[in-house]
PDB file of C-alpha atoms and ligand atoms in Angstrom:
ATOM      1  CA  MET I 116     -26.618   2.503 -21.603  1.00 49.00           C
ATOM      2  CA  SER I 117     -27.421   0.312 -18.872  1.00 52.00           C
ATOM      3  CA  PRO I 118     -26.103   0.948 -15.514  1.00 50.00           C
ATOM      4  CA  GLN I 119     -24.198  -2.477 -16.134  1.00 53.00           C
ATOM      5  CA  ALA I 120     -22.994  -1.542 -19.458  1.00 52.00           C
ATOM      6  CA  GLU I 121     -21.857   1.583 -18.222  1.00 50.00           C
ATOM      7  CA  MET I 122     -19.964   0.118 -15.224  1.00 48.00           C
ATOM      8  CA  ALA I 123     -18.279  -2.350 -17.623  1.00 50.00           C
ATOM      9  CA  ARG I 124     -17.217   0.639 -19.780  1.00 47.00           C
ATOM     10  CA  LYS I 125     -15.909   2.316 -16.998  1.00 46.00           C
ATOM     11  CA  THR I 126     -14.231  -0.596 -15.692  1.00 44.00           C
ATOM     12  CA  ARG I 127     -12.621  -1.485 -19.322  1.00 41.00           C
ATOM     13  CA  ARG I 128     -11.252   2.244 -19.265  1.00 41.00           C
ATOM     14  CA  SER I 129      -9.605   1.956 -16.044  1.00 43.00           C
ATOM     15  CA  PHE I 130      -7.840  -0.848 -17.280  1.00 39.00           C
ATOM     16  CA  LEU I 131      -6.514   1.103 -20.037  1.00 37.00           C
ATOM     17  CA  VAL I 132      -5.677   4.094 -17.729  1.00 39.00           C
ATOM     18  CA  GLY I 133      -4.321   2.222 -14.717  1.00 40.00           C
ATOM     19  CA  GLY I 134      -1.859  -0.257 -16.573  1.00 39.00           C
ATOM     20  CA  LEU I 135      -1.742  -2.301 -13.379  1.00 42.00           C
ATOM     21  CA  ALA I 136      -5.562  -2.444 -13.334  1.00 42.00           C
ATOM     22  CA  ALA I 137      -5.866  -5.970 -14.223  1.00 41.00           C
ATOM     23  CA  ALA I 138      -3.623  -6.815 -11.223  1.00 42.00           C
ATOM     24  CA  ALA I 139      -5.519  -4.395  -8.960  1.00 43.00           C
ATOM     25  CA  GLY I 140      -8.871  -5.898  -9.849  1.00 42.00           C
ATOM     26  CA  TYR I 141      -7.296  -9.346  -8.939  1.00 39.00           C
ATOM     27  CA  ALA I 142      -6.072  -7.888  -5.526  1.00 41.00           C
ATOM     28  CA  GLY I 143      -9.446  -6.377  -4.785  1.00 39.00           C
ATOM     29  CA  TYR I 144     -11.060  -9.607  -5.899  1.00 36.00           C
ATOM     30  CA  ARG I 145      -9.028 -11.871  -3.559  1.00 36.00           C
ATOM     31  CA  TRP I 146      -9.645  -9.199  -0.593  1.00 37.00           C
ATOM     32  CA  ILE I 147     -13.223  -8.793  -0.947  1.00 36.00           C
ATOM     33  CA  GLY I 148     -13.376 -12.612  -1.840  1.00 34.00           C
ATOM     34  CA  ASP I 149     -14.647 -14.907   0.628  1.00 35.00           C
ATOM     35  CA  SER I 150     -17.592 -12.854   1.800  1.00 36.00           C
ATOM     36  CA  GLU I 151     -19.352 -13.093  -1.433  1.00 38.00           C
ATOM     37  CA  PRO I 152     -22.180 -15.653  -1.436  1.00 39.00           C
ATOM     38  CA  SER I 153     -21.896 -17.663  -4.865  1.00 41.00           C
ATOM     39  CA  MET I 154     -25.058 -17.016  -7.317  1.00 43.00           C
ATOM     40  CA  GLY I 155     -26.817 -19.569  -9.390  1.00 44.00           C
ATOM     41  CA  THR I 156     -25.250 -18.581 -12.772  1.00 43.00           C
ATOM     42  CA  PRO I 157     -23.294 -20.991 -14.577  1.00 47.00           C
ATOM     43  CA  GLY I 158     -19.345 -21.132 -14.156  1.00 47.00           C
ATOM     44  CA  PRO I 159     -17.490 -18.895 -16.542  1.00 49.00           C
ATOM     45  CA  LEU I 160     -20.301 -16.358 -16.784  1.00 46.00           C
ATOM     46  CA  ARG I 161     -20.688 -16.353 -13.282  1.00 45.00           C
ATOM     47  CA  SER I 162     -16.998 -15.820 -12.676  1.00 47.00           C
ATOM     48  CA  THR I 163     -16.929 -12.997 -15.084  1.00 45.00           C
ATOM     49  CA  LEU I 164     -19.875 -11.097 -13.609  1.00 43.00           C
ATOM     50  CA  GLU I 165     -18.484 -11.582 -10.083  1.00 46.00           C
ATOM     51  CA  VAL I 166     -15.186 -10.330 -11.243  1.00 46.00           C
ATOM     52  CA  ASN I 167     -17.082  -7.092 -12.677  1.00 44.00           C
ATOM     53  CA  GLU I 168     -19.086  -6.730  -9.769  1.00 43.00           C
ATOM     54  CA  LYS I 169     -16.068  -6.830  -7.516  1.00 47.00           C
ATOM     55  CA  LEU I 170     -14.116  -4.495  -9.714  1.00 47.00           C
ATOM     56  CA  ALA I 171     -16.990  -1.968  -9.454  1.00 42.00           C
ATOM     57  CA  ARG I 172     -17.166  -2.195  -5.716  1.00 45.00           C
ATOM     58  CA  VAL I 173     -13.397  -1.856  -5.831  1.00 48.00           C
ATOM     59  CA  TYR I 174     -13.359   1.240  -7.811  1.00 45.00           C
ATOM     60  CA  TYR I 175     -16.647   2.733  -7.196  1.00 40.00           C
ATOM     61  CA  GLY I 176     -18.547   1.204  -4.490  1.00 39.00           C
ATOM     62  CA  SER I 177     -16.658   2.055  -1.139  1.00 45.00           C
ATOM     63  CA  GLY I 178     -14.722   5.098  -2.048  1.00 48.00           C
ATOM     64  CA  ARG I 179     -11.539   3.355  -3.170  1.00 64.00           C
ATOM     65  CA  ARG I 180      -9.940   4.936  -6.000  1.00 87.00           C
ATOM     66  CA  MET I 181      -6.709   4.596  -8.029  1.00 95.00           C
ATOM     67  CA  ALA I 182      -4.269   7.249  -7.443  1.00 96.00           C
ATOM     68  CA  PRO I 183      -2.822   8.666 -10.768  1.00 97.00           C
ATOM     69  CA  GLU I 184      -0.078   6.707 -12.413  1.00 97.00           C
ATOM     70  CA  PHE I 185       2.564   8.822 -14.256  1.00 98.00           C
ATOM     71  CA  PRO I 186       5.145   8.033 -16.892  1.00 98.00           C
ATOM     72  CA  VAL I 187       8.189   6.598 -15.626  1.00 98.00           C
ATOM     73  CA  SER I 188      10.041   9.682 -17.135  1.00 98.00           C
ATOM     74  CA  ASP I 189       8.244  11.996 -14.773  1.00 98.00           C
ATOM     75  CA  ALA I 190       9.720  10.326 -11.782  1.00 98.00           C
ATOM     76  CA  ARG I 191      12.300  12.403  -9.605  1.00 98.00           C
ATOM     77  CA  MET I 192      14.041  11.749  -6.406  1.00 98.00           C
ATOM     78  CA  PRO I 193      12.118  13.300  -3.578  1.00 97.00           C
ATOM     79  CA  LYS I 194      14.246  15.226  -0.978  1.00 97.00           C
ATOM     80  CA  VAL I 195      14.600  13.289   2.249  1.00 97.00           C
ATOM     81  CA  ASN I 196      12.163  14.069   4.798  1.00 97.00           C
ATOM     82  CA  GLY I 197      11.465  12.994   8.002  1.00 97.00           C
ATOM     83  CA  VAL I 198      14.297  11.022   9.802  1.00 97.00           C
ATOM     84  CA  VAL I 199      12.086   9.806  12.865  1.00 98.00           C
ATOM     85  CA  GLY I 200      13.168   6.246  13.596  1.00 98.00           C
ATOM     86  CA  ILE I 201      15.948   6.162  10.914  1.00 97.00           C
ATOM     87  CA  ASP I 202      18.240   8.303  12.462  1.00 94.00           C
ATOM     88  CA  ASP I 203      20.444   5.404  14.013  1.00 91.00           C
ATOM     89  CA  ASP I 204      23.979   5.655  12.331  1.00 87.00           C
ATOM     90  CA  ASN I 205      24.696   1.848  13.646  1.00 93.00           C
ATOM     91  CA  PHE I 206      21.619   0.402  12.235  1.00 96.00           C
ATOM     92  CA  ASP I 207      22.425  -3.432  11.203  1.00 96.00           C
ATOM     93  CA  PHE I 208      21.223  -3.732   7.685  1.00 95.00           C
ATOM     94  CA  ALA I 209      22.433  -7.104   7.277  1.00 94.00           C
ATOM     95  CA  GLY I 210      20.945  -8.318  10.443  1.00 94.00           C
ATOM     96  CA  TRP I 211      17.501  -6.799   9.472  1.00 96.00           C
ATOM     97  CA  LYS I 212      14.445  -9.162   9.815  1.00 97.00           C
ATOM     98  CA  LEU I 213      10.760  -8.274   9.628  1.00 97.00           C
ATOM     99  CA  MET I 214       8.578  -9.069  12.293  1.00 96.00           C
ATOM    100  CA  VAL I 215       5.114 -10.078  11.458  1.00 95.00           C
ATOM    101  CA  ASP I 216       2.312 -10.257  14.305  1.00 90.00           C
ATOM    102  CA  GLY I 217       5.185 -10.277  16.620  1.00 87.00           C
ATOM    103  CA  LYS I 218       5.754 -13.955  15.632  1.00 80.00           C
ATOM    104  CA  SER I 219       7.631 -15.034  12.336  1.00 76.00           C
ATOM    105  CA  SER I 220      10.468 -13.034  11.228  1.00 91.00           C
ATOM    106  CA  LEU I 221      11.016 -12.649   7.262  1.00 97.00           C
ATOM    107  CA  THR I 222      13.886 -11.708   5.309  1.00 97.00           C
ATOM    108  CA  MET I 223      14.288  -9.645   2.111  1.00 97.00           C
ATOM    109  CA  ALA I 224      14.362 -12.910   0.136  1.00 97.00           C
ATOM    110  CA  ASP I 225      10.786 -13.521   1.323  1.00 97.00           C
ATOM    111  CA  ILE I 226       9.512  -9.992   0.368  1.00 98.00           C
ATOM    112  CA  ARG I 227      11.307 -10.457  -2.969  1.00 98.00           C
ATOM    113  CA  SER I 228       9.420 -13.756  -3.365  1.00 98.00           C
ATOM    114  CA  LEU I 229       6.248 -11.980  -3.783  1.00 98.00           C
ATOM    115  CA  PRO I 230       5.321 -10.439  -7.291  1.00 98.00           C
ATOM    116  CA  ARG I 231       7.555  -7.613  -7.928  1.00 98.00           C
ATOM    117  CA  VAL I 232       5.202  -4.598  -8.859  1.00 98.00           C
ATOM    118  CA  ASP I 233       6.201  -1.185 -10.377  1.00 98.00           C
ATOM    119  CA  SER I 234       4.040   2.086  -9.587  1.00 98.00           C
ATOM    120  CA  VAL I 235       4.914   5.590 -10.691  1.00 98.00           C
ATOM    121  CA  THR I 236       2.821   7.867  -8.316  1.00 98.00           C
ATOM    122  CA  GLU I 237       3.145  10.970  -6.391  1.00 98.00           C
ATOM    123  CA  ILE I 238       4.213  11.439  -2.659  1.00 98.00           C
ATOM    124  CA  LYS I 239       2.435  14.485  -1.134  1.00 98.00           C
ATOM    125  CA  CYS I 240       3.862  15.830   2.054  1.00 97.00           C
ATOM    126  CA  ILE I 241       1.355  17.731   4.299  1.00 96.00           C
ATOM    127  CA  GLU I 242       4.316  20.315   4.339  1.00 96.00           C
ATOM    128  CA  GLY I 243       3.189  21.245   0.665  1.00 96.00           C
ATOM    129  CA  TRP I 244       5.619  19.741  -1.706  1.00 97.00           C
ATOM    130  CA  SER I 245       4.969  16.804  -3.794  1.00 98.00           C
ATOM    131  CA  GLU I 246       7.085  14.478  -6.229  1.00 98.00           C
ATOM    132  CA  VAL I 247       6.395  11.794  -8.712  1.00 98.00           C
ATOM    133  CA  CYS I 248       8.354   8.940  -8.096  1.00 98.00           C
ATOM    134  CA  HIS I 249       8.945   5.464  -9.609  1.00 98.00           C
ATOM    135  CA  TRP I 250       8.195   2.710  -6.625  1.00 98.00           C
ATOM    136  CA  THR I 251       9.303  -0.968  -6.813  1.00 98.00           C
ATOM    137  CA  GLY I 252       8.374  -3.325  -4.472  1.00 98.00           C
ATOM    138  CA  ALA I 253       5.762  -6.113  -3.406  1.00 98.00           C
ATOM    139  CA  ARG I 254       1.929  -5.437  -2.818  1.00 98.00           C
ATOM    140  CA  LEU I 255       1.160  -5.089   0.992  1.00 97.00           C
ATOM    141  CA  SER I 256      -2.036  -7.188  -0.014  1.00 95.00           C
ATOM    142  CA  ASP I 257       0.145  -9.979  -1.530  1.00 96.00           C
ATOM    143  CA  PHE I 258       2.256  -9.631   1.467  1.00 97.00           C
ATOM    144  CA  ALA I 259      -0.870 -10.202   3.771  1.00 95.00           C
ATOM    145  CA  ALA I 260      -2.198 -13.059   1.836  1.00 93.00           C
ATOM    146  CA  LYS I 261       1.175 -15.136   2.037  1.00 93.00           C
ATOM    147  CA  PHE I 262       2.443 -13.885   5.461  1.00 92.00           C
ATOM    148  CA  GLY I 263      -0.463 -12.225   7.218  1.00 85.00           C
ATOM    149  CA  PRO I 264      -2.791 -14.311   9.417  1.00 72.00           C
ATOM    150  CA  GLY I 265      -4.985 -11.224   9.594  1.00 61.00           C
ATOM    151  CA  VAL I 266      -6.109 -10.221   6.432  1.00 61.00           C
ATOM    152  CA  ASN I 267      -9.633 -10.019   8.014  1.00 80.00           C
ATOM    153  CA  ALA I 268      -8.363  -7.711  10.635  1.00 92.00           C
ATOM    154  CA  LYS I 269      -9.575  -4.107  10.622  1.00 94.00           C
ATOM    155  CA  TYR I 270      -6.100  -2.539  10.571  1.00 96.00           C
ATOM    156  CA  VAL I 271      -2.546  -2.535  10.013  1.00 97.00           C
ATOM    157  CA  SER I 272       0.196  -1.170  12.210  1.00 98.00           C
ATOM    158  CA  ILE I 273       3.708  -0.607  10.691  1.00 98.00           C
ATOM    159  CA  VAL I 274       6.550   0.319  12.929  1.00 98.00           C
ATOM    160  CA  THR I 275      10.403   1.199  12.610  1.00 98.00           C
ATOM    161  CA  PRO I 276      12.934  -1.424  13.936  1.00 97.00           C
ATOM    162  CA  ASN I 277      13.488   1.092  17.132  1.00 97.00           C
ATOM    163  CA  GLN I 278       9.624   1.867  17.384  1.00 97.00           C
ATOM    164  CA  ASP I 279      10.131   5.395  17.250  1.00 98.00           C
ATOM    165  CA  TYR I 280       8.079   6.022  13.979  1.00 98.00           C
ATOM    166  CA  PHE I 281       4.871   3.965  13.486  1.00 98.00           C
ATOM    167  CA  VAL I 282       1.716   4.388  11.149  1.00 98.00           C
ATOM    168  CA  GLY I 283      -1.633   3.042  11.575  1.00 98.00           C
ATOM    169  CA  LEU I 284      -3.581   2.237   8.245  1.00 98.00           C
ATOM    170  CA  ASP I 285      -7.217   1.238   7.648  1.00 97.00           C
ATOM    171  CA  MET I 286      -7.350  -2.226   5.999  1.00 95.00           C
ATOM    172  CA  GLU I 287      -8.907  -0.868   2.815  1.00 94.00           C
ATOM    173  CA  SER I 288      -6.165   1.707   2.266  1.00 96.00           C
ATOM    174  CA  ALA I 289      -3.508  -1.039   3.304  1.00 96.00           C
ATOM    175  CA  MET I 290      -4.636  -3.416   0.861  1.00 95.00           C
ATOM    176  CA  HIS I 291      -5.153  -0.968  -1.930  1.00 97.00           C
ATOM    177  CA  PRO I 292      -3.258  -2.321  -5.060  1.00 97.00           C
ATOM    178  CA  GLN I 293      -0.909   0.698  -5.133  1.00 98.00           C
ATOM    179  CA  THR I 294       0.127   0.175  -1.561  1.00 98.00           C
ATOM    180  CA  LEU I 295       3.576  -1.345  -1.760  1.00 98.00           C
ATOM    181  CA  LEU I 296       6.302  -2.481   0.427  1.00 98.00           C
ATOM    182  CA  CYS I 297       9.095  -0.840  -1.353  1.00 98.00           C
ATOM    183  CA  TYR I 298      12.806  -1.974  -1.841  1.00 98.00           C
ATOM    184  CA  GLU I 299      13.491   0.105  -4.971  1.00 98.00           C
ATOM    185  CA  MET I 300      13.087   3.645  -5.426  1.00 98.00           C
ATOM    186  CA  ASN I 301      13.571   5.177  -9.146  1.00 98.00           C
ATOM    187  CA  GLY I 302      15.333   2.046 -10.477  1.00 98.00           C
ATOM    188  CA  ALA I 303      17.840   1.848  -7.745  1.00 98.00           C
ATOM    189  CA  PRO I 304      17.978   0.085  -4.412  1.00 98.00           C
ATOM    190  CA  LEU I 305      16.383   2.087  -1.767  1.00 98.00           C
ATOM    191  CA  THR I 306      18.975   4.315   0.325  1.00 97.00           C
ATOM    192  CA  GLY I 307      19.149   4.331   4.093  1.00 96.00           C
ATOM    193  CA  ALA I 308      17.725   7.949   4.153  1.00 97.00           C
ATOM    194  CA  HIS I 309      14.779   6.883   1.989  1.00 98.00           C
ATOM    195  CA  GLY I 310      13.915   3.696   4.157  1.00 98.00           C
ATOM    196  CA  ALA I 311      16.135   0.964   3.453  1.00 98.00           C
ATOM    197  CA  PRO I 312      15.852  -2.004   3.509  1.00 98.00           C
ATOM    198  CA  LEU I 313      12.102  -1.841   3.039  1.00 98.00           C
ATOM    199  CA  ARG I 314       9.708   1.329   3.130  1.00 98.00           C
ATOM    200  CA  LEU I 315       5.906   1.759   2.641  1.00 98.00           C
ATOM    201  CA  THR I 316       4.395   3.849  -0.386  1.00 98.00           C
ATOM    202  CA  ILE I 317       0.717   4.447  -0.120  1.00 98.00           C
ATOM    203  CA  PRO I 318      -0.253   6.851  -2.564  1.00 97.00           C
ATOM    204  CA  VAL I 319      -3.809   7.099  -1.337  1.00 97.00           C
ATOM    205  CA  LYS I 320      -2.371   8.809   1.726  1.00 97.00           C
ATOM    206  CA  TYR I 321      -0.247  11.824   2.639  1.00 98.00           C
ATOM    207  CA  GLY I 322       3.545  11.303   3.024  1.00 98.00           C
ATOM    208  CA  ILE I 323       3.101  10.916   6.656  1.00 98.00           C
ATOM    209  CA  LYS I 324       1.837   7.423   6.260  1.00 98.00           C
ATOM    210  CA  ASN I 325       4.699   6.492   3.802  1.00 98.00           C
ATOM    211  CA  ILE I 326       6.802   4.899   6.603  1.00 99.00           C
ATOM    212  CA  LYS I 327      10.530   4.247   5.860  1.00 98.00           C
ATOM    213  CA  ARG I 328      12.629   1.485   7.356  1.00 98.00           C
ATOM    214  CA  ILE I 329       9.598  -1.009   8.470  1.00 98.00           C
ATOM    215  CA  GLY I 330      10.664  -3.256  11.261  1.00 98.00           C
ATOM    216  CA  SER I 331       7.267  -4.848  12.201  1.00 97.00           C
ATOM    217  CA  ILE I 332       4.077  -5.224  10.641  1.00 97.00           C
ATOM    218  CA  GLN I 333       0.844  -6.284  12.814  1.00 96.00           C
ATOM    219  CA  PHE I 334      -2.785  -7.035  11.507  1.00 95.00           C
ATOM    220  CA  THR I 335      -4.967  -6.035  14.352  1.00 95.00           C
ATOM    221  CA  ASP I 336      -8.756  -5.047  14.977  1.00 95.00           C
ATOM    222  CA  LYS I 337      -7.779  -2.192  17.371  1.00 96.00           C
ATOM    223  CA  ARG I 338      -6.953   1.139  15.723  1.00 97.00           C
ATOM    224  CA  PRO I 339      -3.109   1.289  15.860  1.00 98.00           C
ATOM    225  CA  GLU I 340      -1.260   4.342  17.237  1.00 98.00           C
ATOM    226  CA  ASP I 341      -0.023   6.714  14.706  1.00 98.00           C
ATOM    227  CA  TYR I 342       2.966   8.911  15.251  1.00 98.00           C
ATOM    228  CA  TRP I 343       1.555  12.004  13.512  1.00 98.00           C
ATOM    229  CA  ALA I 344      -2.075  11.309  14.602  1.00 98.00           C
ATOM    230  CA  ASN I 345      -0.436  11.436  18.187  1.00 97.00           C
ATOM    231  CA  GLU I 346       0.733  15.029  17.314  1.00 97.00           C
ATOM    232  CA  GLY I 347      -2.664  15.962  16.103  1.00 96.00           C
ATOM    233  CA  TYR I 348      -3.004  15.283  12.305  1.00 96.00           C
ATOM    234  CA  ASP I 349      -5.791  13.256  10.843  1.00 96.00           C
ATOM    235  CA  TRP I 350      -5.395   9.544  11.745  1.00 97.00           C
ATOM    236  CA  TYR I 351      -6.552   8.705   8.188  1.00 96.00           C
ATOM    237  CA  ALA I 352      -4.577  11.135   6.329  1.00 96.00           C
ATOM    238  CA  GLY I 353      -6.187  10.083   3.280  1.00 94.00           C
ATOM    239  CA  LEU I 354      -5.980  11.987  -0.215  1.00 90.00           C
TER     240      LEU I 354
HETATM  241  N1  MTE Y  31      10.622   6.310   9.534  1.00 65.33           N
HETATM  242  C1  MTE Y  31      10.081   7.279   8.977  1.00 65.33           C
HETATM  243  N2  MTE Y  31       9.302   7.205   8.068  1.00 65.33           N
HETATM  244  C2  MTE Y  31       8.972   8.407   7.454  1.00 65.33           C
HETATM  245  C3  MTE Y  31       9.115   9.763   7.873  1.00 65.33           C
HETATM  246  C4  MTE Y  31       9.950   9.833   9.228  1.00 65.33           C
HETATM  247  O1  MTE Y  31      10.013  10.703  10.014  1.00 65.33           O
HETATM  248  N3  MTE Y  31      10.484   8.507   9.767  1.00 65.33           N
HETATM  249  N4  MTE Y  31       8.230  11.032   7.460  1.00 65.33           N
HETATM  250  C5  MTE Y  31       7.361  10.802   6.533  1.00 65.33           C
HETATM  251  C6  MTE Y  31       7.174  12.101   5.748  1.00 65.33           C
HETATM  252  S1  MTE Y  31       6.361  13.306   6.615  1.00 65.33           S
HETATM  253  C7  MTE Y  31       7.332  12.097   4.346  1.00 65.33           C
HETATM  254  S2  MTE Y  31       6.749  13.376   3.565  1.00 65.33           S
HETATM  255  C8  MTE Y  31       7.877  10.804   3.850  1.00 65.33           C
HETATM  256  C9  MTE Y  31       8.984  11.395   2.890  1.00 65.33           C
HETATM  257  O2  MTE Y  31       9.678  10.275   2.279  1.00 65.33           O
HETATM  258  P1  MTE Y  31      11.175  10.478   1.361  1.00 65.33           P
HETATM  259  O3  MTE Y  31      12.107  11.066   2.584  1.00 65.33           O
HETATM  260  O4  MTE Y  31      11.412   9.539   0.746  1.00 65.33           O
HETATM  261  O5  MTE Y  31      10.989  11.798   0.614  1.00 65.33           O
HETATM  262  O6  MTE Y  31       8.368   9.896   4.719  1.00 65.33           O
HETATM  263  C10 MTE Y  31       7.521   9.453   5.726  1.00 65.33           C
HETATM  264  N5  MTE Y  31       7.997   8.401   6.545  1.00 65.33           N
HETATM  265 MO1   MO Y  32       5.738  14.666   5.021  1.00 65.33          MO
END
C-alpha cells in the first residue's frame, strides 16, 4: 500500500473509532488553516487532498492524538478533587461573566451559542485515580475562533474568577478537538464543586489542567503561569 493509501485508511479508521473525528478534522483543518499554501490541483480534488493532509498532520504529524472515547454507559461521577479557587461559599453564580483577553465579557448564552459537543473520556489525576466521564460543552477551538482574537498565539491562560487557581496550556493541546469548555457532566448541569458554571476538560492532560470554575481566558505568546507547575509539577502535564 502506498503511504498515501495507508494514511487514508488510518484516517478512515479513526473516523470510525472516534465518533467525533469528522468534527475533529474540521477543527484541526481550521486551526492549521491559513498557514497552508494552496496548490495547483483543481477545486474539489484539491480540498480533499488538503483535508486529508491536514488530518494526517493532526493525527500523526505533530504528536497530536485522540484520547480514547468510551460508551456513555461507562461514565461515572468522579470524586470532587481540588477546591482551590472554588472554595468561596458566596460566589455569585448569577452574576458570572467570562473575561476574554481582559476585554469583552461573555455570558453562558454566548458559550451555549457554540456547537454543543459530547465527549466521553477519562479524567486522570496525578494522585493515581481516574474516572470515565461524560462531558458536554463547547470546543475551546470553536470558542477561540469566535471570541478569541489570539488563535495565532502560542498559549492559553485560564484562571478562576478569584485568580487562586490557574492553568497554562500550549495552543496545540488547547485547540485539540476533545478540549471542551464544559457546562454539563454526565447529562446534568455542572455542580459548583465540579466547576460550575464552566470548567475545562482536556483529556490529553492530567486532571490538574482540567480547571474548574473558569473566570478568564487569555490568549498569549508568553508561557502562562500554572498553579501546579509553580508547585514543581511538569508544566505540560501531558498524557
Ligand atoms: N479550580 C480548580 N480546578 C481544579 C482543581 C482545583 O483545585 N481547583 N483541581 C484539579 C484536579 S487536581 C483534578 S484531578 C480535577 C478533579 O475534577 P473533579 O473534582 O471534577 O473530579 O480538577 C482539577 N481542577
Ligand atoms: Mo488531580
